[in-house]
Every structure is written in C-alpha cells, then in structure tokens.
PDB file of C-alpha atoms in Angstrom:
ATOM      1  CA  MET A  92     -24.017  -8.979  19.359  1.00 43.00           C
ATOM      2  CA  ASP A  93     -27.378 -10.710  19.004  1.00 56.00           C
ATOM      3  CA  GLU A  94     -27.323 -11.046  15.230  1.00 88.00           C
ATOM      4  CA  ARG A  95     -25.618 -13.313  12.741  1.00 95.00           C
ATOM      5  CA  ILE A  96     -21.856 -13.111  12.629  1.00 98.00           C
ATOM      6  CA  ASN A  97     -20.078 -13.358   9.285  1.00 98.00           C
ATOM      7  CA  LEU A  98     -16.615 -14.640  10.128  1.00 98.00           C
ATOM      8  CA  ALA A  99     -14.935 -13.514   6.887  1.00 98.00           C
ATOM      9  CA  GLU A 100     -16.262  -9.983   7.382  1.00 97.00           C
ATOM     10  CA  LYS A 101     -14.968  -9.941  10.932  1.00 98.00           C
ATOM     11  CA  LEU A 102     -11.569 -11.191   9.836  1.00 98.00           C
ATOM     12  CA  GLY A 103     -11.452  -8.320   7.351  1.00 97.00           C
ATOM     13  CA  LEU A 104     -11.485  -5.943  10.308  1.00 97.00           C
ATOM     14  CA  LEU A 105      -8.251  -7.293  11.760  1.00 97.00           C
ATOM     15  CA  GLU A 106      -5.207  -5.169  11.055  1.00 92.00           C
ATOM     16  CA  ALA A 107      -2.471  -7.712  11.489  1.00 94.00           C
ATOM     17  CA  PRO A 108      -1.643 -11.273  12.509  1.00 95.00           C
ATOM     18  CA  TYR A 109      -1.959 -12.185  16.185  1.00 95.00           C
ATOM     19  CA  ARG A 110      -4.329  -9.307  16.914  1.00 95.00           C
ATOM     20  CA  PRO A 111      -7.428 -11.314  17.889  1.00 96.00           C
ATOM     21  CA  GLY A 112     -10.932  -9.903  17.988  1.00 97.00           C
ATOM     22  CA  ILE A 113     -13.942 -11.161  19.941  1.00 97.00           C
ATOM     23  CA  VAL A 114     -16.967 -11.642  17.679  1.00 97.00           C
ATOM     24  CA  GLY A 115     -19.424 -13.103  20.182  1.00 97.00           C
ATOM     25  CA  TYR A 116     -19.946 -15.128  23.318  1.00 97.00           C
ATOM     26  CA  LEU A 117     -21.264 -18.556  24.217  1.00 97.00           C
ATOM     27  CA  ASN A 118     -22.095 -18.522  27.912  1.00 97.00           C
ATOM     28  CA  ASP A 119     -18.743 -17.842  29.618  1.00 97.00           C
ATOM     29  CA  TYR A 120     -16.745 -18.458  26.462  1.00 97.00           C
ATOM     30  CA  LYS A 121     -15.489 -15.925  23.941  1.00 97.00           C
ATOM     31  CA  LEU A 122     -15.651 -16.541  20.195  1.00 98.00           C
ATOM     32  CA  VAL A 123     -12.498 -15.097  18.682  1.00 98.00           C
ATOM     33  CA  VAL A 124     -11.156 -14.667  15.160  1.00 98.00           C
ATOM     34  CA  VAL A 125      -7.476 -14.225  14.503  1.00 97.00           C
ATOM     35  CA  LYS A 126      -5.080 -14.096  11.585  1.00 97.00           C
ATOM     36  CA  VAL A 127      -2.036 -16.311  11.989  1.00 97.00           C
ATOM     37  CA  HIS A 128       1.165 -15.649  10.057  1.00 97.00           C
ATOM     38  CA  GLY A 129       4.576 -16.796  11.124  1.00 95.00           C
ATOM     39  CA  ALA A 130       5.215 -18.506  14.423  1.00 92.00           C
ATOM     40  CA  PHE A 131       3.400 -17.516  17.618  1.00 92.00           C
ATOM     41  CA  VAL A 132       4.956 -18.350  20.968  1.00 92.00           C
ATOM     42  CA  TRP A 133       5.104 -21.624  22.875  1.00 96.00           C
ATOM     43  CA  HIS A 134       2.593 -21.538  25.704  1.00 94.00           C
ATOM     44  CA  LYS A 135      -0.055 -23.534  27.541  1.00 94.00           C
ATOM     45  CA  HIS A 136      -3.296 -22.974  29.390  1.00 95.00           C
ATOM     46  CA  ASP A 137      -3.390 -24.876  32.659  1.00 95.00           C
ATOM     47  CA  ASP A 138      -7.100 -24.278  33.227  1.00 95.00           C
ATOM     48  CA  THR A 139      -8.680 -24.844  29.850  1.00 96.00           C
ATOM     49  CA  ASP A 140      -8.640 -26.686  26.568  1.00 97.00           C
ATOM     50  CA  ASP A 141      -8.066 -24.522  23.501  1.00 96.00           C
ATOM     51  CA  PHE A 142     -10.269 -24.766  20.380  1.00 98.00           C
ATOM     52  CA  PHE A 143      -8.867 -23.998  16.898  1.00 98.00           C
ATOM     53  CA  LEU A 144     -10.941 -24.158  13.692  1.00 98.00           C
ATOM     54  CA  VAL A 145      -9.260 -23.174  10.430  1.00 98.00           C
ATOM     55  CA  LEU A 146     -11.486 -20.967   8.280  1.00 98.00           C
ATOM     56  CA  ARG A 147      -8.927 -20.207   5.558  1.00 98.00           C
ATOM     57  CA  GLY A 148      -5.432 -21.369   4.732  1.00 98.00           C
ATOM     58  CA  HIS A 149      -3.310 -23.894   6.566  1.00 98.00           C
ATOM     59  CA  LEU A 150      -2.331 -23.907  10.220  1.00 97.00           C
ATOM     60  CA  THR A 151       0.325 -25.938  11.977  1.00 97.00           C
ATOM     61  CA  ILE A 152      -0.142 -26.439  15.699  1.00 97.00           C
ATOM     62  CA  LYS A 153       3.234 -27.500  16.965  1.00 97.00           C
ATOM     63  CA  LEU A 154       3.176 -29.736  20.019  1.00 97.00           C
ATOM     64  CA  ARG A 155       6.292 -30.918  21.815  1.00 96.00           C
ATOM     65  CA  ASP A 156       5.963 -34.433  20.409  1.00 95.00           C
ATOM     66  CA  ARG A 157       4.421 -33.766  16.975  1.00 95.00           C
ATOM     67  CA  ASN A 158       2.795 -31.260  14.654  1.00 96.00           C
ATOM     68  CA  VAL A 159      -0.937 -31.114  13.988  1.00 97.00           C
ATOM     69  CA  GLU A 160      -1.630 -29.914  10.433  1.00 97.00           C
ATOM     70  CA  LEU A 161      -4.987 -28.256   9.817  1.00 97.00           C
ATOM     71  CA  ASP A 162      -6.596 -27.221   6.550  1.00 97.00           C
ATOM     72  CA  GLU A 163      -9.787 -25.263   6.064  1.00 97.00           C
ATOM     73  CA  GLY A 164     -12.716 -26.945   7.797  1.00 97.00           C
ATOM     74  CA  GLU A 165     -10.493 -28.823  10.233  1.00 98.00           C
ATOM     75  CA  LEU A 166     -10.329 -28.286  13.960  1.00 98.00           C
ATOM     76  CA  PHE A 167      -8.181 -29.342  16.859  1.00 98.00           C
ATOM     77  CA  VAL A 168      -8.626 -28.978  20.580  1.00 97.00           C
ATOM     78  CA  VAL A 169      -5.360 -28.573  22.479  1.00 97.00           C
ATOM     79  CA  PRO A 170      -5.878 -30.241  25.852  1.00 96.00           C
ATOM     80  CA  ARG A 171      -5.354 -28.121  28.947  1.00 96.00           C
ATOM     81  CA  GLY A 172      -1.793 -28.024  30.145  1.00 96.00           C
ATOM     82  CA  VAL A 173      -0.305 -29.042  26.794  1.00 97.00           C
ATOM     83  CA  GLU A 174       2.349 -26.758  25.374  1.00 97.00           C
ATOM     84  CA  HIS A 175       1.664 -25.641  21.834  1.00 96.00           C
ATOM     85  CA  CYS A 176       2.813 -23.121  19.262  1.00 97.00           C
ATOM     86  CA  PRO A 177       0.573 -22.117  16.327  1.00 96.00           C
ATOM     87  CA  GLU A 178       2.391 -21.347  13.093  1.00 97.00           C
ATOM     88  CA  ALA A 179       1.494 -20.569   9.474  1.00 98.00           C
ATOM     89  CA  ASP A 180       3.850 -19.961   6.573  1.00 97.00           C
ATOM     90  CA  GLU A 181       1.119 -18.012   4.792  1.00 98.00           C
ATOM     91  CA  GLU A 182      -1.657 -16.072   6.456  1.00 97.00           C
ATOM     92  CA  ALA A 183      -4.327 -18.349   7.891  1.00 98.00           C
ATOM     93  CA  HIS A 184      -7.688 -17.396   9.403  1.00 98.00           C
ATOM     94  CA  VAL A 185      -8.774 -19.147  12.556  1.00 98.00           C
ATOM     95  CA  LEU A 186     -11.750 -19.291  14.916  1.00 98.00           C
ATOM     96  CA  LEU A 187     -10.754 -19.737  18.557  1.00 98.00           C
ATOM     97  CA  ILE A 188     -13.073 -20.566  21.443  1.00 97.00           C
ATOM     98  CA  GLU A 189     -11.824 -20.145  24.995  1.00 96.00           C
ATOM     99  CA  PRO A 190     -13.230 -19.111  28.361  1.00 96.00           C
ATOM    100  CA  ARG A 191     -13.517 -15.348  28.768  1.00 95.00           C
ATOM    101  CA  GLY A 192     -10.369 -13.972  30.311  1.00 90.00           C
ATOM    102  CA  THR A 193      -8.095 -16.591  28.762  1.00 90.00           C
ATOM    103  CA  ARG A 194      -4.838 -14.902  27.802  1.00 86.00           C
ATOM    104  CA  ASN A 195      -3.748 -15.615  24.222  1.00 90.00           C
ATOM    105  CA  THR A 196      -0.165 -16.221  25.340  1.00 89.00           C
ATOM    106  CA  GLY A 197      -1.241 -18.461  28.211  1.00 90.00           C
ATOM    107  CA  ASP A 198       1.369 -18.990  30.905  1.00 88.00           C
ATOM    108  CA  VAL A 199       4.210 -17.131  29.199  1.00 85.00           C
ATOM    109  CA  GLY A 200       2.861 -13.666  28.408  1.00 88.00           C
ATOM    110  CA  GLY A 201       5.263 -11.393  26.550  1.00 88.00           C
ATOM    111  CA  GLU A 202       4.997  -8.955  23.685  1.00 85.00           C
ATOM    112  CA  LEU A 203       2.420 -10.956  21.702  1.00 87.00           C
ATOM    113  CA  THR A 204      -0.083 -10.766  24.563  1.00 90.00           C
ATOM    114  CA  ALA A 205      -3.269  -9.114  23.269  1.00 89.00           C
ATOM    115  CA  GLU A 206      -5.912  -7.181  25.147  1.00 87.00           C
ATOM    116  CA  GLU A 207      -9.421  -8.624  24.893  1.00 90.00           C
ATOM    117  CA  ARG A 208     -11.452  -6.491  22.505  1.00 94.00           C
ATOM    118  CA  GLU A 209     -14.690  -6.874  20.614  1.00 95.00           C
ATOM    119  CA  ILE A 210     -14.796  -6.220  16.889  1.00 95.00           C
TER     120      ILE A 210
ATOM    121  CA  MET B  96     -10.197 -37.869  19.927  1.00 43.00           C
ATOM    122  CA  ASP B  97      -6.864 -36.144  20.332  1.00 56.00           C
ATOM    123  CA  GLU B  98      -6.186 -35.569  16.645  1.00 88.00           C
ATOM    124  CA  ARG B  99      -7.391 -33.157  14.001  1.00 95.00           C
ATOM    125  CA  ILE B 100     -11.060 -33.317  13.146  1.00 98.00           C
ATOM    126  CA  ASN B 101     -12.136 -32.880   9.528  1.00 98.00           C
ATOM    127  CA  LEU B 102     -15.705 -31.631   9.751  1.00 98.00           C
ATOM    128  CA  ALA B 103     -16.714 -32.568   6.195  1.00 98.00           C
ATOM    129  CA  GLU B 104     -15.487 -36.121   6.741  1.00 97.00           C
ATOM    130  CA  LYS B 105     -17.449 -36.356   9.971  1.00 98.00           C
ATOM    131  CA  LEU B 106     -20.585 -35.024   8.301  1.00 98.00           C
ATOM    132  CA  GLY B 107     -20.186 -37.753   5.700  1.00 97.00           C
ATOM    133  CA  LEU B 108     -20.714 -40.308   8.466  1.00 97.00           C
ATOM    134  CA  LEU B 109     -24.187 -39.014   9.329  1.00 97.00           C
ATOM    135  CA  GLU B 110     -27.026 -41.095   7.938  1.00 92.00           C
ATOM    136  CA  ALA B 111     -29.804 -38.550   7.970  1.00 94.00           C
ATOM    137  CA  PRO B 112     -30.835 -35.047   8.999  1.00 95.00           C
ATOM    138  CA  TYR B 113     -31.234 -34.334  12.709  1.00 95.00           C
ATOM    139  CA  ARG B 114     -29.043 -37.263  13.726  1.00 95.00           C
ATOM    140  CA  PRO B 115     -26.208 -35.328  15.389  1.00 96.00           C
ATOM    141  CA  GLY B 116     -22.773 -36.752  16.091  1.00 97.00           C
ATOM    142  CA  ILE B 117     -20.213 -35.624  18.649  1.00 97.00           C
ATOM    143  CA  VAL B 118     -16.808 -35.037  17.047  1.00 97.00           C
ATOM    144  CA  GLY B 119     -14.906 -33.715  20.052  1.00 97.00           C
ATOM    145  CA  TYR B 120     -15.002 -31.879  23.338  1.00 97.00           C
ATOM    146  CA  LEU B 121     -13.897 -28.517  24.667  1.00 97.00           C
ATOM    147  CA  ASN B 122     -13.798 -28.772  28.453  1.00 97.00           C
ATOM    148  CA  ASP B 123     -17.419 -29.495  29.439  1.00 97.00           C
ATOM    149  CA  TYR B 124     -18.761 -28.713  25.979  1.00 97.00           C
ATOM    150  CA  LYS B 125     -19.491 -31.095  23.136  1.00 97.00           C
ATOM    151  CA  LEU B 126     -18.616 -30.281  19.525  1.00 98.00           C
ATOM    152  CA  VAL B 127     -21.399 -31.620  17.354  1.00 98.00           C
ATOM    153  CA  VAL B 128     -22.030 -31.846  13.633  1.00 98.00           C
ATOM    154  CA  VAL B 129     -25.507 -32.227  12.237  1.00 97.00           C
ATOM    155  CA  LYS B 130     -27.295 -32.201   8.908  1.00 97.00           C
ATOM    156  CA  VAL B 131     -30.366 -29.984   8.835  1.00 97.00           C
ATOM    157  CA  HIS B 132     -33.140 -30.542   6.287  1.00 97.00           C
ATOM    158  CA  GLY B 133     -36.697 -29.417   6.738  1.00 95.00           C
ATOM    159  CA  ALA B 134     -37.972 -27.892   9.935  1.00 92.00           C
ATOM    160  CA  PHE B 135     -36.800 -29.067  13.357  1.00 92.00           C
ATOM    161  CA  VAL B 136     -38.987 -28.409  16.399  1.00 91.00           C
ATOM    162  CA  TRP B 137     -39.527 -25.252  18.400  1.00 96.00           C
ATOM    163  CA  HIS B 138     -37.600 -25.486  21.661  1.00 94.00           C
ATOM    164  CA  LYS B 139     -35.378 -23.610  24.074  1.00 94.00           C
ATOM    165  CA  HIS B 140     -32.553 -24.283  26.486  1.00 95.00           C
ATOM    166  CA  ASP B 141     -33.090 -22.568  29.807  1.00 95.00           C
ATOM    167  CA  ASP B 142     -29.572 -23.218  31.053  1.00 95.00           C
ATOM    168  CA  THR B 143     -27.366 -22.478  28.088  1.00 96.00           C
ATOM    169  CA  ASP B 144     -26.781 -20.451  24.963  1.00 97.00           C
ATOM    170  CA  ASP B 145     -26.748 -22.448  21.724  1.00 96.00           C
ATOM    171  CA  PHE B 146     -23.984 -22.048  19.107  1.00 98.00           C
ATOM    172  CA  PHE B 147     -24.671 -22.613  15.382  1.00 98.00           C
ATOM    173  CA  LEU B 148     -22.023 -22.292  12.657  1.00 98.00           C
ATOM    174  CA  VAL B 149     -23.028 -23.081   9.088  1.00 98.00           C
ATOM    175  CA  LEU B 150     -20.406 -25.196   7.292  1.00 98.00           C
ATOM    176  CA  ARG B 151     -22.369 -25.767   4.085  1.00 98.00           C
ATOM    177  CA  GLY B 152     -25.649 -24.550   2.661  1.00 98.00           C
ATOM    178  CA  HIS B 153     -28.106 -22.122   4.181  1.00 98.00           C
ATOM    179  CA  LEU B 154     -29.781 -22.310   7.573  1.00 97.00           C
ATOM    180  CA  THR B 155     -32.730 -20.362   8.893  1.00 97.00           C
ATOM    181  CA  ILE B 156     -33.012 -20.069  12.653  1.00 97.00           C
ATOM    182  CA  LYS B 157     -36.579 -19.053  13.301  1.00 97.00           C
ATOM    183  CA  LEU B 158     -37.128 -17.002  16.430  1.00 97.00           C
ATOM    184  CA  ARG B 159     -40.538 -15.920  17.644  1.00 96.00           C
ATOM    185  CA  ASP B 160     -39.962 -12.332  16.516  1.00 95.00           C
ATOM    186  CA  ARG B 161     -37.774 -12.805  13.433  1.00 95.00           C
ATOM    187  CA  ASN B 162     -35.720 -15.189  11.332  1.00 96.00           C
ATOM    188  CA  VAL B 163     -31.929 -15.311  11.393  1.00 97.00           C
ATOM    189  CA  GLU B 164     -30.553 -16.317   7.973  1.00 97.00           C
ATOM    190  CA  LEU B 165     -27.123 -17.962   7.939  1.00 97.00           C
ATOM    191  CA  ASP B 166     -24.913 -18.817   4.991  1.00 97.00           C
ATOM    192  CA  GLU B 167     -21.665 -20.764   5.019  1.00 97.00           C
ATOM    193  CA  GLY B 168     -19.154 -19.177   7.384  1.00 97.00           C
ATOM    194  CA  GLU B 169     -21.810 -17.435   9.437  1.00 98.00           C
ATOM    195  CA  LEU B 170     -22.680 -18.180  13.032  1.00 98.00           C
ATOM    196  CA  PHE B 171     -25.373 -17.284  15.500  1.00 98.00           C
ATOM    197  CA  VAL B 172     -25.656 -17.839  19.219  1.00 97.00           C
ATOM    198  CA  VAL B 173     -29.222 -18.333  20.420  1.00 97.00           C
ATOM    199  CA  PRO B 174     -29.373 -16.850  23.923  1.00 96.00           C
ATOM    200  CA  ARG B 175     -30.477 -19.138  26.729  1.00 96.00           C
ATOM    201  CA  GLY B 176     -34.218 -19.266  27.215  1.00 96.00           C
ATOM    202  CA  VAL B 177     -35.016 -18.062  23.693  1.00 97.00           C
ATOM    203  CA  GLU B 178     -37.340 -20.268  21.662  1.00 97.00           C
ATOM    204  CA  HIS B 179     -35.954 -21.200  18.273  1.00 96.00           C
ATOM    205  CA  CYS B 180     -36.580 -23.570  15.390  1.00 97.00           C
ATOM    206  CA  PRO B 181     -33.812 -24.412  12.896  1.00 96.00           C
ATOM    207  CA  GLU B 182     -34.959 -25.000   9.329  1.00 97.00           C
ATOM    208  CA  ALA B 183     -33.367 -25.585   5.932  1.00 98.00           C
ATOM    209  CA  ASP B 184     -35.121 -26.025   2.581  1.00 97.00           C
ATOM    210  CA  GLU B 185     -32.075 -27.867   1.258  1.00 98.00           C
ATOM    211  CA  GLU B 186     -29.659 -29.923   3.324  1.00 97.00           C
ATOM    212  CA  ALA B 187     -27.337 -27.737   5.377  1.00 98.00           C
ATOM    213  CA  HIS B 188     -24.337 -28.791   7.448  1.00 98.00           C
ATOM    214  CA  VAL B 189     -23.892 -27.230  10.855  1.00 98.00           C
ATOM    215  CA  LEU B 190     -21.423 -27.225  13.746  1.00 98.00           C
ATOM    216  CA  LEU B 191     -23.110 -26.972  17.148  1.00 98.00           C
ATOM    217  CA  ILE B 192     -21.404 -26.316  20.465  1.00 97.00           C
ATOM    218  CA  GLU B 193     -23.307 -26.920  23.683  1.00 96.00           C
ATOM    219  CA  PRO B 194     -22.581 -28.149  27.199  1.00 96.00           C
ATOM    220  CA  ARG B 195     -22.353 -31.936  27.453  1.00 95.00           C
ATOM    221  CA  GLY B 196     -25.742 -33.374  28.282  1.00 90.00           C
ATOM    222  CA  THR B 197     -27.681 -30.656  26.462  1.00 90.00           C
ATOM    223  CA  ARG B 198     -30.687 -32.282  24.792  1.00 86.00           C
ATOM    224  CA  ASN B 199     -31.060 -31.358  21.123  1.00 90.00           C
ATOM    225  CA  THR B 200     -34.780 -30.799  21.552  1.00 90.00           C
ATOM    226  CA  GLY B 201     -34.324 -28.724  24.689  1.00 90.00           C
ATOM    227  CA  ASP B 202     -37.403 -28.312  26.851  1.00 89.00           C
ATOM    228  CA  VAL B 203     -39.846 -30.076  24.531  1.00 86.00           C
ATOM    229  CA  GLY B 204     -38.332 -33.494  23.828  1.00 88.00           C
ATOM    230  CA  GLY B 205     -40.318 -35.655  21.426  1.00 88.00           C
ATOM    231  CA  GLU B 206     -39.487 -37.929  18.536  1.00 85.00           C
ATOM    232  CA  LEU B 207     -36.596 -35.839  17.205  1.00 87.00           C
ATOM    233  CA  THR B 208     -34.702 -36.201  20.482  1.00 90.00           C
ATOM    234  CA  ALA B 209     -31.323 -37.799  19.747  1.00 89.00           C
ATOM    235  CA  GLU B 210     -29.068 -39.834  21.989  1.00 87.00           C
ATOM    236  CA  GLU B 211     -25.597 -38.407  22.503  1.00 90.00           C
ATOM    237  CA  ARG B 212     -23.138 -40.430  20.440  1.00 94.00           C
ATOM    238  CA  GLU B 213     -19.600 -39.947  19.234  1.00 95.00           C
ATOM    239  CA  ILE B 214     -18.770 -40.411  15.571  1.00 95.00           C
TER     240      ILE B 214
END
C-alpha cells in the first residue's frame, strides 16, 4: 500500500452499499471507502470522532437534533459520542477516516457490522 | 467548526500557495487545505505519516527514489521518516491530514514554514 490510491478505482471494487474497504493507513488510522445507499443504523463512537468526506453524490448525516447535508467535496466530522445515522437516497461514495479497529456500527453492532478488510 | 466543511470554499480563502489553513479536526489531527504551486522544500516528519489527497489539479510528490504522480481523487500517504518534496507546475489544491502541531516543513524549517491557523 505504498503507492498512490485512486479512490474511484477502489470504490469500483466494492460489491454493495455498506461493505467498506480499507485503502490505506495514516499512522493508527484506517482510510476507508464505502458506498452508501439507503439508511444505515443509528450509532455512536464513544472513543473517537468520525470523518466523512463525500466523493460522489449526496449524503445526509442524520443527528438527533438536525441533519447535515453533504455534497461532493464536502466533509463533516461527527464528534465522539454523538449519535448519527448516514443515509443516501441515491448511491453516494464516501471516504471515512477512523482509528484502526473502529467498528462501523459503533456501539450498536448488528447485521450491518462489517469485518475490516483491505481492498 | 461543528458544521459541514466545503473544501472548495475553504480553498478560495487562501491567499497564496503554501499558506495552509486548518478547516477542522479529527481527534488529535488537523484537517488542512493548501494550494500547491511550484516546488516546496525537501523535508520529512520523523514522528508521523503524511496524508495528501488531491482535490484539484495534479500534484507530484517527489521522493528520493521516485516520483508519485497524483490527479484529482488520488491520495498518497508519505510514510514517517521519508523525505519528500511536493511540487506542482500549475496550481493544485490538496487536503492534508496530520497530527496537530506538525510543522509543514518538517525537520528542515525555513522560510516556507507556516503558522497553524484556522480558516
């Protein structure tokens, strides 16, 4: 993983929404691409902030008190401990950055929980 | 800084190349945008990897043994301790992610060293 990473190419390797793939690392952080389509699950990460950058499409990050609407080239950092639920009416492509070992479904787990895997 | 961040808008606030601006934070990391034009300075960071994502244009990251060529939507993580020199023949726009306090000119310092500032 010591060469350039083309994010669109990596996203083309993903089979389905909410099946994230690790494309690289920054110190103890993983760089992850994911397709978002439909609603994810409400969850939070008590130990870390959560970085979202929209690469394609439109992403809504639902918070308990408001929605954050992100278009391509826009990012949002969900503060640690804040419940959120990503959602996209049409498929959106997103770059996530989180500490290695961070579970995609945070404190709730469940059927959308994904194994960490490199692509 | 708890709202969405439009990277193109933030880049529009930068006066000149190599005058980085902090647009947000992810835990102990700063999220930085910078315009690159011309050659920067050879340097390294002994304590951290260095994340580059090209948002617009083309960026060359010169390493001692090769060049890494990045177009829009491509990223590269320079491993800690590796000397590198960013360069762009035409203005390129870049997102950097580094631990807070990381000096842009790494181990060498000099006139291109920039104060940390939020924009």
